[in-house]
PDB file of C-alpha atoms in Angstrom:
ATOM      1  CA  MET G 162       6.852 -15.940  -1.639  1.00  0.00           C
ATOM      2  CA  LYS G 163       3.130 -16.536  -2.305  1.00  0.00           C
ATOM      3  CA  TYR G 164       1.374 -14.690  -4.821  1.00  0.00           C
ATOM      4  CA  ARG G 165      -2.075 -13.194  -5.281  1.00  0.00           C
ATOM      5  CA  LEU G 166      -3.991 -11.494  -8.051  1.00  0.00           C
ATOM      6  CA  LEU G 167      -4.291  -7.853  -8.605  1.00  0.00           C
ATOM      7  CA  GLY G 168      -6.671  -7.760 -11.544  1.00  0.00           C
ATOM      8  CA  LYS G 169      -5.025  -9.923 -14.093  1.00  0.00           C
ATOM      9  CA  THR G 170      -1.560  -9.420 -12.606  1.00  0.00           C
ATOM     10  CA  ARG G 171       0.112 -11.965 -10.238  1.00  0.00           C
ATOM     11  CA  VAL G 172       1.972 -10.000  -7.450  1.00  0.00           C
ATOM     12  CA  SER G 173       3.537 -11.005  -4.198  1.00  0.00           C
ATOM     13  CA  ALA G 174       1.138 -11.489  -1.395  1.00  0.00           C
ATOM     14  CA  ILE G 175       3.074  -8.856   0.590  1.00  0.00           C
ATOM     15  CA  GLY G 176       3.907  -5.602  -0.944  1.00  0.00           C
ATOM     16  CA  LEU G 177       6.323  -2.803   0.038  1.00  0.00           C
ATOM     17  CA  GLY G 178       4.766   0.382   1.145  1.00  0.00           C
ATOM     18  CA  ALA G 179       7.535   2.760   0.049  1.00  0.00           C
ATOM     19  CA  MET G 180       6.389   5.973   1.797  1.00  0.00           C
ATOM     20  CA  PRO G 181       8.624   5.838   4.844  1.00  0.00           C
ATOM     21  CA  LEU G 182      11.608   6.240   2.425  1.00  0.00           C
ATOM     22  CA  SER G 183      10.660   9.664   1.588  1.00  0.00           C
ATOM     23  CA  ILE G 184       8.671  11.512   4.131  1.00  0.00           C
ATOM     24  CA  GLU G 185       9.706  12.960   7.531  1.00  0.00           C
ATOM     25  CA  HIS G 186      12.491  10.811   9.419  1.00  0.00           C
ATOM     26  CA  ARG G 187      13.299   9.239   6.052  1.00  0.00           C
ATOM     27  CA  PRO G 188      16.590   7.262   5.839  1.00  0.00           C
ATOM     28  CA  ASP G 189      19.591   8.425   3.553  1.00  0.00           C
ATOM     29  CA  GLU G 190      19.229   7.226   0.047  1.00  0.00           C
ATOM     30  CA  GLN G 191      21.859   4.475   0.416  1.00  0.00           C
ATOM     31  CA  ARG G 192      19.513   2.843   3.073  1.00  0.00           C
ATOM     32  CA  ALA G 193      16.431   3.660   1.283  1.00  0.00           C
ATOM     33  CA  VAL G 194      17.936   1.834  -1.862  1.00  0.00           C
ATOM     34  CA  ALA G 195      19.022  -1.069   0.091  1.00  0.00           C
ATOM     35  CA  THR G 196      15.547  -1.432   1.559  1.00  0.00           C
ATOM     36  CA  ILE G 197      13.967  -1.597  -1.954  1.00  0.00           C
ATOM     37  CA  HIS G 198      16.493  -4.062  -3.028  1.00  0.00           C
ATOM     38  CA  ALA G 199      15.965  -6.225   0.158  1.00  0.00           C
ATOM     39  CA  ALA G 200      12.260  -6.178  -0.732  1.00  0.00           C
ATOM     40  CA  LEU G 201      13.063  -7.485  -4.241  1.00  0.00           C
ATOM     41  CA  ASP G 202      15.419 -10.056  -2.770  1.00  0.00           C
ATOM     42  CA  ALA G 203      12.653 -11.425  -0.560  1.00  0.00           C
ATOM     43  CA  GLY G 204      10.292 -11.746  -3.612  1.00  0.00           C
ATOM     44  CA  VAL G 205       8.405  -8.626  -3.305  1.00  0.00           C
ATOM     45  CA  THR G 206       6.920  -7.577  -6.754  1.00  0.00           C
ATOM     46  CA  LEU G 207       4.418  -4.950  -5.622  1.00  0.00           C
ATOM     47  CA  ILE G 208       5.712  -1.589  -4.651  1.00  0.00           C
ATOM     48  CA  ASP G 209       3.308   1.138  -3.487  1.00  0.00           C
ATOM     49  CA  THR G 210       4.217   4.827  -3.848  1.00  0.00           C
ATOM     50  CA  ALA G 211       2.489   8.123  -4.667  1.00  0.00           C
ATOM     51  CA  ASP G 212       3.480  11.423  -6.094  1.00  0.00           C
ATOM     52  CA  ALA G 213       2.851  12.949  -2.672  1.00  0.00           C
ATOM     53  CA  TYR G 214       5.242  10.867  -0.725  1.00  0.00           C
ATOM     54  CA  HIS G 215       7.750  13.569  -0.151  1.00  0.00           C
ATOM     55  CA  TRP G 216       8.783  15.679   2.767  1.00  0.00           C
ATOM     56  CA  HIS G 217       9.499  19.316   1.511  1.00  0.00           C
ATOM     57  CA  ALA G 218       7.192  21.378  -0.580  1.00  0.00           C
ATOM     58  CA  ASP G 219       9.318  21.393  -3.752  1.00  0.00           C
ATOM     59  CA  GLU G 220      10.084  17.659  -3.974  1.00  0.00           C
ATOM     60  CA  ARG G 221       6.826  16.224  -5.448  1.00  0.00           C
ATOM     61  CA  GLY G 222       7.638  12.693  -6.896  1.00  0.00           C
ATOM     62  CA  HIS G 223      10.371  12.042  -4.504  1.00  0.00           C
ATOM     63  CA  ASN G 224       9.494   8.549  -3.662  1.00  0.00           C
ATOM     64  CA  GLU G 225       8.738   7.534  -7.396  1.00  0.00           C
ATOM     65  CA  LEU G 226      12.174   8.951  -8.433  1.00  0.00           C
ATOM     66  CA  LEU G 227      13.790   6.939  -5.603  1.00  0.00           C
ATOM     67  CA  ILE G 228      12.008   3.766  -6.884  1.00  0.00           C
ATOM     68  CA  ALA G 229      13.075   4.299 -10.391  1.00  0.00           C
ATOM     69  CA  ARG G 230      16.679   4.769  -9.303  1.00  0.00           C
ATOM     70  CA  ALA G 231      16.679   1.713  -7.097  1.00  0.00           C
ATOM     71  CA  LEU G 232      15.271  -0.582  -9.697  1.00  0.00           C
ATOM     72  CA  ALA G 233      17.799   0.699 -12.328  1.00  0.00           C
ATOM     73  CA  ARG G 234      20.597  -0.215  -9.929  1.00  0.00           C
ATOM     74  CA  TYR G 235      19.201  -3.663  -9.116  1.00  0.00           C
ATOM     75  CA  SER G 236      21.309  -6.478 -10.363  1.00  0.00           C
ATOM     76  CA  GLY G 237      18.327  -9.007 -10.853  1.00  0.00           C
ATOM     77  CA  ASP G 238      15.356  -9.103 -13.018  1.00  0.00           C
ATOM     78  CA  THR G 239      12.694  -6.465 -12.364  1.00  0.00           C
ATOM     79  CA  SER G 240      10.319  -7.218 -15.302  1.00  0.00           C
ATOM     80  CA  ASN G 241       7.610  -8.621 -12.893  1.00  0.00           C
ATOM     81  CA  VAL G 242       7.715  -5.719 -10.488  1.00  0.00           C
ATOM     82  CA  LEU G 243       4.334  -3.851 -10.386  1.00  0.00           C
ATOM     83  CA  ILE G 244       4.770  -0.136  -9.349  1.00  0.00           C
ATOM     84  CA  ALA G 245       1.442   1.080  -7.969  1.00  0.00           C
ATOM     85  CA  THR G 246       1.314   4.937  -7.637  1.00  0.00           C
ATOM     86  CA  LYS G 247      -1.392   7.322  -6.682  1.00  0.00           C
ATOM     87  CA  GLY G 248      -2.432  10.925  -7.448  1.00  0.00           C
ATOM     88  CA  GLY G 249      -4.798  13.449  -6.043  1.00  0.00           C
ATOM     89  CA  ARG G 250      -3.057  14.553  -2.874  1.00  0.00           C
ATOM     90  CA  GLY G 251      -0.272  16.918  -2.128  1.00  0.00           C
ATOM     91  CA  ARG G 252       2.033  18.114   0.575  1.00  0.00           C
ATOM     92  CA  SER G 253       2.686  21.740   1.668  1.00  0.00           C
ATOM     93  CA  GLY G 254       6.011  21.208   3.309  1.00  0.00           C
ATOM     94  CA  ASP G 255       4.838  21.943   6.883  1.00  0.00           C
ATOM     95  CA  GLY G 256       3.606  18.406   7.406  1.00  0.00           C
ATOM     96  CA  GLY G 257       0.133  18.978   5.914  1.00  0.00           C
ATOM     97  CA  TRP G 258      -1.827  17.220   3.308  1.00  0.00           C
ATOM     98  CA  THR G 259      -3.929  18.543   0.519  1.00  0.00           C
ATOM     99  CA  VAL G 260      -6.503  16.848  -1.574  1.00  0.00           C
ATOM    100  CA  THR G 261      -7.103  17.734  -5.483  1.00  0.00           C
ATOM    101  CA  GLY G 262      -9.314  15.501  -7.246  1.00  0.00           C
ATOM    102  CA  THR G 263     -10.180  17.590 -10.536  1.00  0.00           C
ATOM    103  CA  PRO G 264      -9.896  15.704 -13.756  1.00  0.00           C
ATOM    104  CA  ALA G 265      -7.360  18.063 -15.071  1.00  0.00           C
ATOM    105  CA  HIS G 266      -5.083  17.653 -11.838  1.00  0.00           C
ATOM    106  CA  ILE G 267      -5.417  13.809 -11.881  1.00  0.00           C
ATOM    107  CA  LYS G 268      -4.552  13.471 -15.534  1.00  0.00           C
ATOM    108  CA  ARG G 269      -1.457  15.909 -15.074  1.00  0.00           C
ATOM    109  CA  ALA G 270      -0.434  13.896 -12.004  1.00  0.00           C
ATOM    110  CA  ALA G 271      -0.611  10.718 -13.880  1.00  0.00           C
ATOM    111  CA  GLU G 272       1.662  11.879 -16.757  1.00  0.00           C
ATOM    112  CA  GLY G 273       4.172  13.485 -14.151  1.00  0.00           C
ATOM    113  CA  SER G 274       4.337   9.939 -12.396  1.00  0.00           C
ATOM    114  CA  LEU G 275       4.685   8.185 -15.621  1.00  0.00           C
ATOM    115  CA  LYS G 276       7.616  10.402 -16.549  1.00  0.00           C
ATOM    116  CA  ARG G 277       9.247   9.955 -13.136  1.00  0.00           C
ATOM    117  CA  LEU G 278       9.001   6.339 -13.117  1.00  0.00           C
ATOM    118  CA  GLY G 279      10.238   5.956 -16.654  1.00  0.00           C
ATOM    119  CA  LEU G 280       7.654   3.501 -17.698  1.00  0.00           C
ATOM    120  CA  GLU G 281       5.805   2.817 -20.885  1.00  0.00           C
ATOM    121  CA  ALA G 282       2.473   2.725 -18.907  1.00  0.00           C
ATOM    122  CA  ILE G 283       1.671   2.801 -15.239  1.00  0.00           C
ATOM    123  CA  GLY G 284       0.727  -0.635 -13.964  1.00  0.00           C
ATOM    124  CA  LEU G 285      -1.565   0.444 -11.368  1.00  0.00           C
ATOM    125  CA  TYR G 286      -2.762   4.155 -10.899  1.00  0.00           C
ATOM    126  CA  GLN G 287      -4.971   4.966  -7.933  1.00  0.00           C
ATOM    127  CA  LEU G 288      -7.075   7.933  -6.792  1.00  0.00           C
ATOM    128  CA  HIS G 289      -5.376   8.763  -3.473  1.00  0.00           C
ATOM    129  CA  LYS G 290      -8.255  10.317  -1.858  1.00  0.00           C
ATOM    130  CA  PRO G 291     -11.934  11.721  -2.754  1.00  0.00           C
ATOM    131  CA  ASP G 292     -11.928  15.308  -3.069  1.00  0.00           C
ATOM    132  CA  PRO G 293     -15.084  16.618  -1.355  1.00  0.00           C
ATOM    133  CA  ASP G 294     -15.158  19.816  -3.731  1.00  0.00           C
ATOM    134  CA  VAL G 295     -15.276  17.537  -6.872  1.00  0.00           C
ATOM    135  CA  PRO G 296     -18.048  15.043  -7.777  1.00  0.00           C
ATOM    136  CA  TRP G 297     -16.536  11.424  -7.433  1.00  0.00           C
ATOM    137  CA  ALA G 298     -17.836  10.375 -10.944  1.00  0.00           C
ATOM    138  CA  GLU G 299     -15.581  13.291 -12.327  1.00  0.00           C
ATOM    139  CA  SER G 300     -12.547  12.210 -10.661  1.00  0.00           C
ATOM    140  CA  VAL G 301     -13.158   8.690 -11.467  1.00  0.00           C
ATOM    141  CA  GLY G 302     -13.805   9.641 -15.236  1.00  0.00           C
ATOM    142  CA  ALA G 303     -10.239  10.927 -15.339  1.00  0.00           C
ATOM    143  CA  LEU G 304      -9.105   7.470 -14.626  1.00  0.00           C
ATOM    144  CA  ARG G 305     -11.317   6.138 -17.515  1.00  0.00           C
ATOM    145  CA  GLU G 306      -9.506   8.721 -19.880  1.00  0.00           C
ATOM    146  CA  LEU G 307      -6.095   7.805 -18.593  1.00  0.00           C
ATOM    147  CA  LEU G 308      -6.997   4.011 -19.221  1.00  0.00           C
ATOM    148  CA  ASP G 309      -8.328   4.914 -22.658  1.00  0.00           C
ATOM    149  CA  ALA G 310      -5.025   6.833 -23.549  1.00  0.00           C
ATOM    150  CA  GLY G 311      -2.667   3.957 -22.573  1.00  0.00           C
ATOM    151  CA  THR G 312      -1.206   6.001 -19.855  1.00  0.00           C
ATOM    152  CA  VAL G 313      -2.200   3.508 -17.322  1.00  0.00           C
ATOM    153  CA  ARG G 314      -3.023  -0.219 -17.393  1.00  0.00           C
ATOM    154  CA  ALA G 315      -5.416  -0.535 -14.507  1.00  0.00           C
ATOM    155  CA  ALA G 316      -6.964   1.602 -11.987  1.00  0.00           C
ATOM    156  CA  GLY G 317      -7.606   1.751  -8.204  1.00  0.00           C
ATOM    157  CA  ILE G 318      -9.080   3.831  -5.664  1.00  0.00           C
ATOM    158  CA  SER G 319      -8.096   4.735  -2.056  1.00  0.00           C
ATOM    159  CA  ASN G 320      -9.475   5.884   1.105  1.00  0.00           C
ATOM    160  CA  VAL G 321     -13.047   5.205  -0.087  1.00  0.00           C
ATOM    161  CA  SER G 322     -16.487   4.166   1.204  1.00  0.00           C
ATOM    162  CA  THR G 323     -18.617   1.397  -0.098  1.00  0.00           C
ATOM    163  CA  GLU G 324     -20.739   3.723  -2.016  1.00  0.00           C
ATOM    164  CA  GLN G 325     -17.697   5.182  -3.759  1.00  0.00           C
ATOM    165  CA  ILE G 326     -16.467   1.654  -4.666  1.00  0.00           C
ATOM    166  CA  ARG G 327     -19.720   0.852  -6.374  1.00  0.00           C
ATOM    167  CA  GLU G 328     -19.907   4.074  -8.286  1.00  0.00           C
ATOM    168  CA  ALA G 329     -16.334   3.635  -9.425  1.00  0.00           C
ATOM    169  CA  HIS G 330     -16.871   0.011 -10.396  1.00  0.00           C
ATOM    170  CA  ALA G 331     -20.024   1.120 -12.442  1.00  0.00           C
ATOM    171  CA  ILE G 332     -17.931   3.508 -14.301  1.00  0.00           C
ATOM    172  CA  LEU G 333     -14.612   1.546 -14.780  1.00  0.00           C
ATOM    173  CA  GLY G 334     -15.679  -1.940 -14.969  1.00  0.00           C
ATOM    174  CA  ASP G 335     -13.123  -4.492 -15.024  1.00  0.00           C
ATOM    175  CA  ALA G 336     -10.520  -1.710 -15.368  1.00  0.00           C
ATOM    176  CA  LEU G 337     -10.945  -1.116 -11.561  1.00  0.00           C
ATOM    177  CA  VAL G 338      -8.822  -3.783  -9.825  1.00  0.00           C
ATOM    178  CA  SER G 339      -8.040  -2.530  -6.304  1.00  0.00           C
ATOM    179  CA  VAL G 340      -9.236  -0.581  -3.275  1.00  0.00           C
ATOM    180  CA  GLN G 341      -6.614   0.750  -0.820  1.00  0.00           C
ATOM    181  CA  ASN G 342      -7.995   1.776   2.548  1.00  0.00           C
ATOM    182  CA  ARG G 343      -6.624   1.706   6.152  1.00  0.00           C
ATOM    183  CA  TYR G 344      -7.237  -1.654   7.846  1.00  0.00           C
ATOM    184  CA  SER G 345      -5.396  -3.327  10.485  1.00  0.00           C
ATOM    185  CA  PRO G 346      -5.963  -5.218  13.848  1.00  0.00           C
ATOM    186  CA  ALA G 347      -6.725  -2.029  15.564  1.00  0.00           C
ATOM    187  CA  VAL G 348      -8.562  -0.163  12.678  1.00  0.00           C
ATOM    188  CA  ARG G 349     -11.300  -2.129  11.144  1.00  0.00           C
ATOM    189  CA  GLU G 350     -13.845   0.515  10.257  1.00  0.00           C
ATOM    190  CA  THR G 351     -13.422  -0.163   6.524  1.00  0.00           C
ATOM    191  CA  GLU G 352     -14.274  -3.845   7.069  1.00  0.00           C
ATOM    192  CA  PRO G 353     -17.371  -3.360   4.716  1.00  0.00           C
ATOM    193  CA  ALA G 354     -15.205  -2.067   2.011  1.00  0.00           C
ATOM    194  CA  LEU G 355     -13.039  -5.250   2.354  1.00  0.00           C
ATOM    195  CA  GLU G 356     -16.105  -7.358   2.065  1.00  0.00           C
ATOM    196  CA  LEU G 357     -17.352  -5.591  -0.981  1.00  0.00           C
ATOM    197  CA  SER G 358     -14.153  -5.743  -2.730  1.00  0.00           C
ATOM    198  CA  THR G 359     -13.982  -9.274  -2.136  1.00  0.00           C
ATOM    199  CA  ARG G 360     -17.325  -9.669  -3.633  1.00  0.00           C
ATOM    200  CA  LEU G 361     -16.447  -7.582  -6.652  1.00  0.00           C
ATOM    201  CA  GLY G 362     -13.086  -9.415  -7.135  1.00  0.00           C
ATOM    202  CA  LEU G 363     -10.953  -6.422  -6.309  1.00  0.00           C
ATOM    203  CA  ALA G 364      -7.656  -6.602  -4.674  1.00  0.00           C
ATOM    204  CA  PHE G 365      -7.765  -4.998  -1.102  1.00  0.00           C
ATOM    205  CA  LEU G 366      -4.606  -3.280  -0.268  1.00  0.00           C
ATOM    206  CA  PRO G 367      -4.429  -2.320   3.461  1.00  0.00           C
ATOM    207  CA  TRP G 368      -2.377   0.537   4.401  1.00  0.00           C
ATOM    208  CA  SER G 369      -0.868   1.044   7.741  1.00  0.00           C
ATOM    209  CA  PRO G 370      -1.494  -2.809   8.189  1.00  0.00           C
ATOM    210  CA  LEU G 371       0.427  -3.028  11.437  1.00  0.00           C
ATOM    211  CA  GLY G 372      -2.001  -0.688  13.408  1.00  0.00           C
ATOM    212  CA  GLY G 373      -2.308  -2.033  17.012  1.00  0.00           C
ATOM    213  CA  ILE G 374       0.977  -3.983  16.805  1.00  0.00           C
ATOM    214  CA  SER G 375       4.242  -2.686  18.008  1.00  0.00           C
ATOM    215  CA  ARG G 376       6.851  -1.353  15.479  1.00  0.00           C
ATOM    216  CA  SER G 377       9.379  -3.966  14.711  1.00  0.00           C
ATOM    217  CA  SER G 378      12.171  -4.109  17.015  1.00  0.00           C
ATOM    218  CA  LEU G 379      14.292  -3.945  13.891  1.00  0.00           C
ATOM    219  CA  ASP G 380      13.151  -0.225  13.581  1.00  0.00           C
ATOM    220  CA  GLY G 381      13.650   0.381  17.367  1.00  0.00           C
ATOM    221  CA  PRO G 382      11.369   0.166  20.298  1.00  0.00           C
ATOM    222  CA  SER G 383       9.825   3.651  19.665  1.00  0.00           C
ATOM    223  CA  GLY G 384       9.885   6.560  17.285  1.00  0.00           C
ATOM    224  CA  PRO G 385       7.570   8.541  14.992  1.00  0.00           C
ATOM    225  CA  SER G 386       4.899   5.750  14.935  1.00  0.00           C
ATOM    226  CA  GLY G 387       4.651   5.661  18.651  1.00  0.00           C
ATOM    227  CA  PRO G 388       5.793   3.435  21.645  1.00  0.00           C
ATOM    228  CA  THR G 389       6.103  -0.293  21.306  1.00  0.00           C
ATOM    229  CA  SER G 390       2.971  -2.339  22.550  1.00  0.00           C
ATOM    230  CA  VAL G 391       3.449  -5.671  24.169  1.00  0.00           C
ATOM    231  CA  GLY G 392       1.433  -8.481  25.378  1.00  0.00           C
ATOM    232  CA  THR G 393      -1.297  -8.625  22.753  1.00  0.00           C
ATOM    233  CA  ALA G 394      -2.678 -11.950  21.296  1.00  0.00           C
ATOM    234  CA  PHE G 395      -0.620 -11.369  18.381  1.00  0.00           C
ATOM    235  CA  HIS G 396       2.543 -11.305  20.431  1.00  0.00           C
ATOM    236  CA  ARG G 397       1.535 -14.514  22.290  1.00  0.00           C
ATOM    237  CA  VAL G 398       1.001 -16.506  19.065  1.00  0.00           C
ATOM    238  CA  ALA G 399       4.155 -14.993  17.600  1.00  0.00           C
ATOM    239  CA  ALA G 400       6.080 -16.239  20.582  1.00  0.00           C
ATOM    240  CA  GLU G 401       4.789 -19.699  20.176  1.00  0.00           C
ATOM    241  CA  ARG G 402       5.735 -19.782  16.693  1.00  0.00           C
ATOM    242  CA  GLY G 403       8.950 -18.164  17.062  1.00  0.00           C
ATOM    243  CA  VAL G 404       8.489 -15.302  14.664  1.00  0.00           C
ATOM    244  CA  SER G 405       7.705 -11.568  15.017  1.00  0.00           C
ATOM    245  CA  PRO G 406       4.151 -10.238  15.961  1.00  0.00           C
ATOM    246  CA  GLN G 407       4.280  -8.132  12.883  1.00  0.00           C
ATOM    247  CA  GLN G 408       4.337 -11.438  10.694  1.00  0.00           C
ATOM    248  CA  ILE G 409       1.352 -12.636  12.618  1.00  0.00           C
ATOM    249  CA  ALA G 410      -0.596  -9.406  11.975  1.00  0.00           C
ATOM    250  CA  LEU G 411       0.109  -9.712   8.216  1.00  0.00           C
ATOM    251  CA  ALA G 412      -0.791 -13.357   8.290  1.00  0.00           C
ATOM    252  CA  TRP G 413      -4.104 -12.548   9.952  1.00  0.00           C
ATOM    253  CA  LEU G 414      -4.678  -9.942   7.191  1.00  0.00           C
ATOM    254  CA  LEU G 415      -3.974 -12.441   4.512  1.00  0.00           C
ATOM    255  CA  ALA G 416      -6.452 -14.858   6.267  1.00  0.00           C
ATOM    256  CA  ARG G 417      -9.215 -12.297   6.063  1.00  0.00           C
ATOM    257  CA  SER G 418      -9.774 -12.531   2.347  1.00  0.00           C
ATOM    258  CA  PRO G 419      -7.958 -14.134  -0.648  1.00  0.00           C
ATOM    259  CA  ARG G 420      -8.111 -10.579  -2.108  1.00  0.00           C
ATOM    260  CA  VAL G 421      -5.941  -8.936   0.527  1.00  0.00           C
ATOM    261  CA  ILE G 422      -2.504  -7.773  -0.213  1.00  0.00           C
ATOM    262  CA  PRO G 423      -0.913  -5.690   2.595  1.00  0.00           C
ATOM    263  CA  VAL G 424       1.655  -3.225   1.813  1.00  0.00           C
ATOM    264  CA  PRO G 425       3.463  -2.533   5.134  1.00  0.00           C
ATOM    265  CA  GLY G 426       5.834   0.311   5.063  1.00  0.00           C
ATOM    266  CA  ALA G 427       9.629  -0.104   5.770  1.00  0.00           C
ATOM    267  CA  SER G 428      12.793   2.008   6.156  1.00  0.00           C
ATOM    268  CA  ARG G 429      15.233  -0.751   6.787  1.00  0.00           C
ATOM    269  CA  PRO G 430      16.114  -3.870   4.792  1.00  0.00           C
ATOM    270  CA  ALA G 431      15.651  -6.157   7.778  1.00  0.00           C
ATOM    271  CA  SER G 432      12.071  -4.814   8.285  1.00  0.00           C
ATOM    272  CA  ILE G 433      10.621  -5.660   4.768  1.00  0.00           C
ATOM    273  CA  GLN G 434      12.481  -9.119   4.872  1.00  0.00           C
ATOM    274  CA  ASP G 435      10.659  -9.717   8.218  1.00  0.00           C
ATOM    275  CA  SER G 436       7.376  -8.772   6.729  1.00  0.00           C
ATOM    276  CA  ALA G 437       7.838 -10.666   3.422  1.00  0.00           C
ATOM    277  CA  ARG G 438       8.024 -13.874   5.591  1.00  0.00           C
ATOM    278  CA  ALA G 439       4.614 -13.378   6.743  1.00  0.00           C
ATOM    279  CA  ALA G 440       3.364 -14.774   3.190  1.00  0.00           C
ATOM    280  CA  GLU G 441       4.516 -18.224   4.282  1.00  0.00           C
ATOM    281  CA  ILE G 442       2.524 -18.371   7.479  1.00  0.00           C
ATOM    282  CA  GLU G 443      -0.877 -20.078   7.513  1.00  0.00           C
ATOM    283  CA  LEU G 444      -2.616 -19.525  10.745  1.00  0.00           C
ATOM    284  CA  GLU G 445      -4.465 -22.456  12.320  1.00  0.00           C
ATOM    285  CA  ALA G 446      -8.165 -22.187  13.139  1.00  0.00           C
ATOM    286  CA  ALA G 447      -7.463 -22.025  16.909  1.00  0.00           C
ATOM    287  CA  GLU G 448      -4.887 -19.198  16.445  1.00  0.00           C
ATOM    288  CA  LEU G 449      -7.425 -17.306  14.404  1.00  0.00           C
ATOM    289  CA  VAL G 450     -10.126 -17.616  17.065  1.00  0.00           C
ATOM    290  CA  GLU G 451      -7.694 -16.461  19.583  1.00  0.00           C
ATOM    291  CA  LEU G 452      -6.620 -13.289  17.636  1.00  0.00           C
ATOM    292  CA  GLU G 453     -10.223 -12.668  16.748  1.00  0.00           C
ATOM    293  CA  ALA G 454     -11.241 -12.813  20.411  1.00  0.00           C
ATOM    294  CA  ALA G 455      -8.525 -10.234  21.373  1.00  0.00           C
ATOM    295  CA  LEU G 456      -9.406  -7.610  18.810  1.00  0.00           C
ATOM    296  CA  PRO G 457     -11.184  -4.438  20.015  1.00  0.00           C
ATOM    297  CA  SER G 458     -14.970  -4.240  19.311  1.00  0.00           C
TER     298      SER G 458
END
């Protein structure tokens, strides 16, 4: 495994997006725990979660509790594992998502996450999504209070514009260490946020990083994420190298900026093991040109 900096913390270049382990179509707990353990065995030291990663309305924090149990059952050393969680969103139980960005809610959410994770302080706490009904500076100010109280060690923001990144950076300074936006070969609308994050020295954590690439055959040819795609430039490069197209997509993301740390989701041990191997792939210039030429404009 190769490593990158998230603030002052050295983490694996590929993280684990733990959301699929707790939402709709989630695996049973035995397989979920095995998936987390497989990530750790593969050298993954960044696990991404949120208090809103759950299925039913009455199980807020399901994913955080699952991660805490999995780490407690792991036979190896977990002292270098950074758990990044988020607050500010909720789920109604019918598949819908809500947004609540009031300072009071953010602070309560962080305290709840801290208790569920069983930590002295949350390594990275992120605002899950801006609330259009709450001034952004007020939501970010709650992060400042959590940092000052020692509840969290570093702060991040998610689903944000470049203007919101600049405002949060002005408020938090060096305590702001990451931006987590949707970004993939198929979804590149947040490229300006990636460029700004790189200039500011912020880690950029693409969520849903495999958009435009088929789901791993390890997870089946189709399912809730849609049908398998075939024949892309990512598949051609993968075939030439004898690896999966998912690994090539993640390697492409890593090549976009030294600040990129993808957090692909996984619901099976084999899936995260496959993703983790992408950290070892260094794409050649000709391969990058081929992949870039095939991207949607």
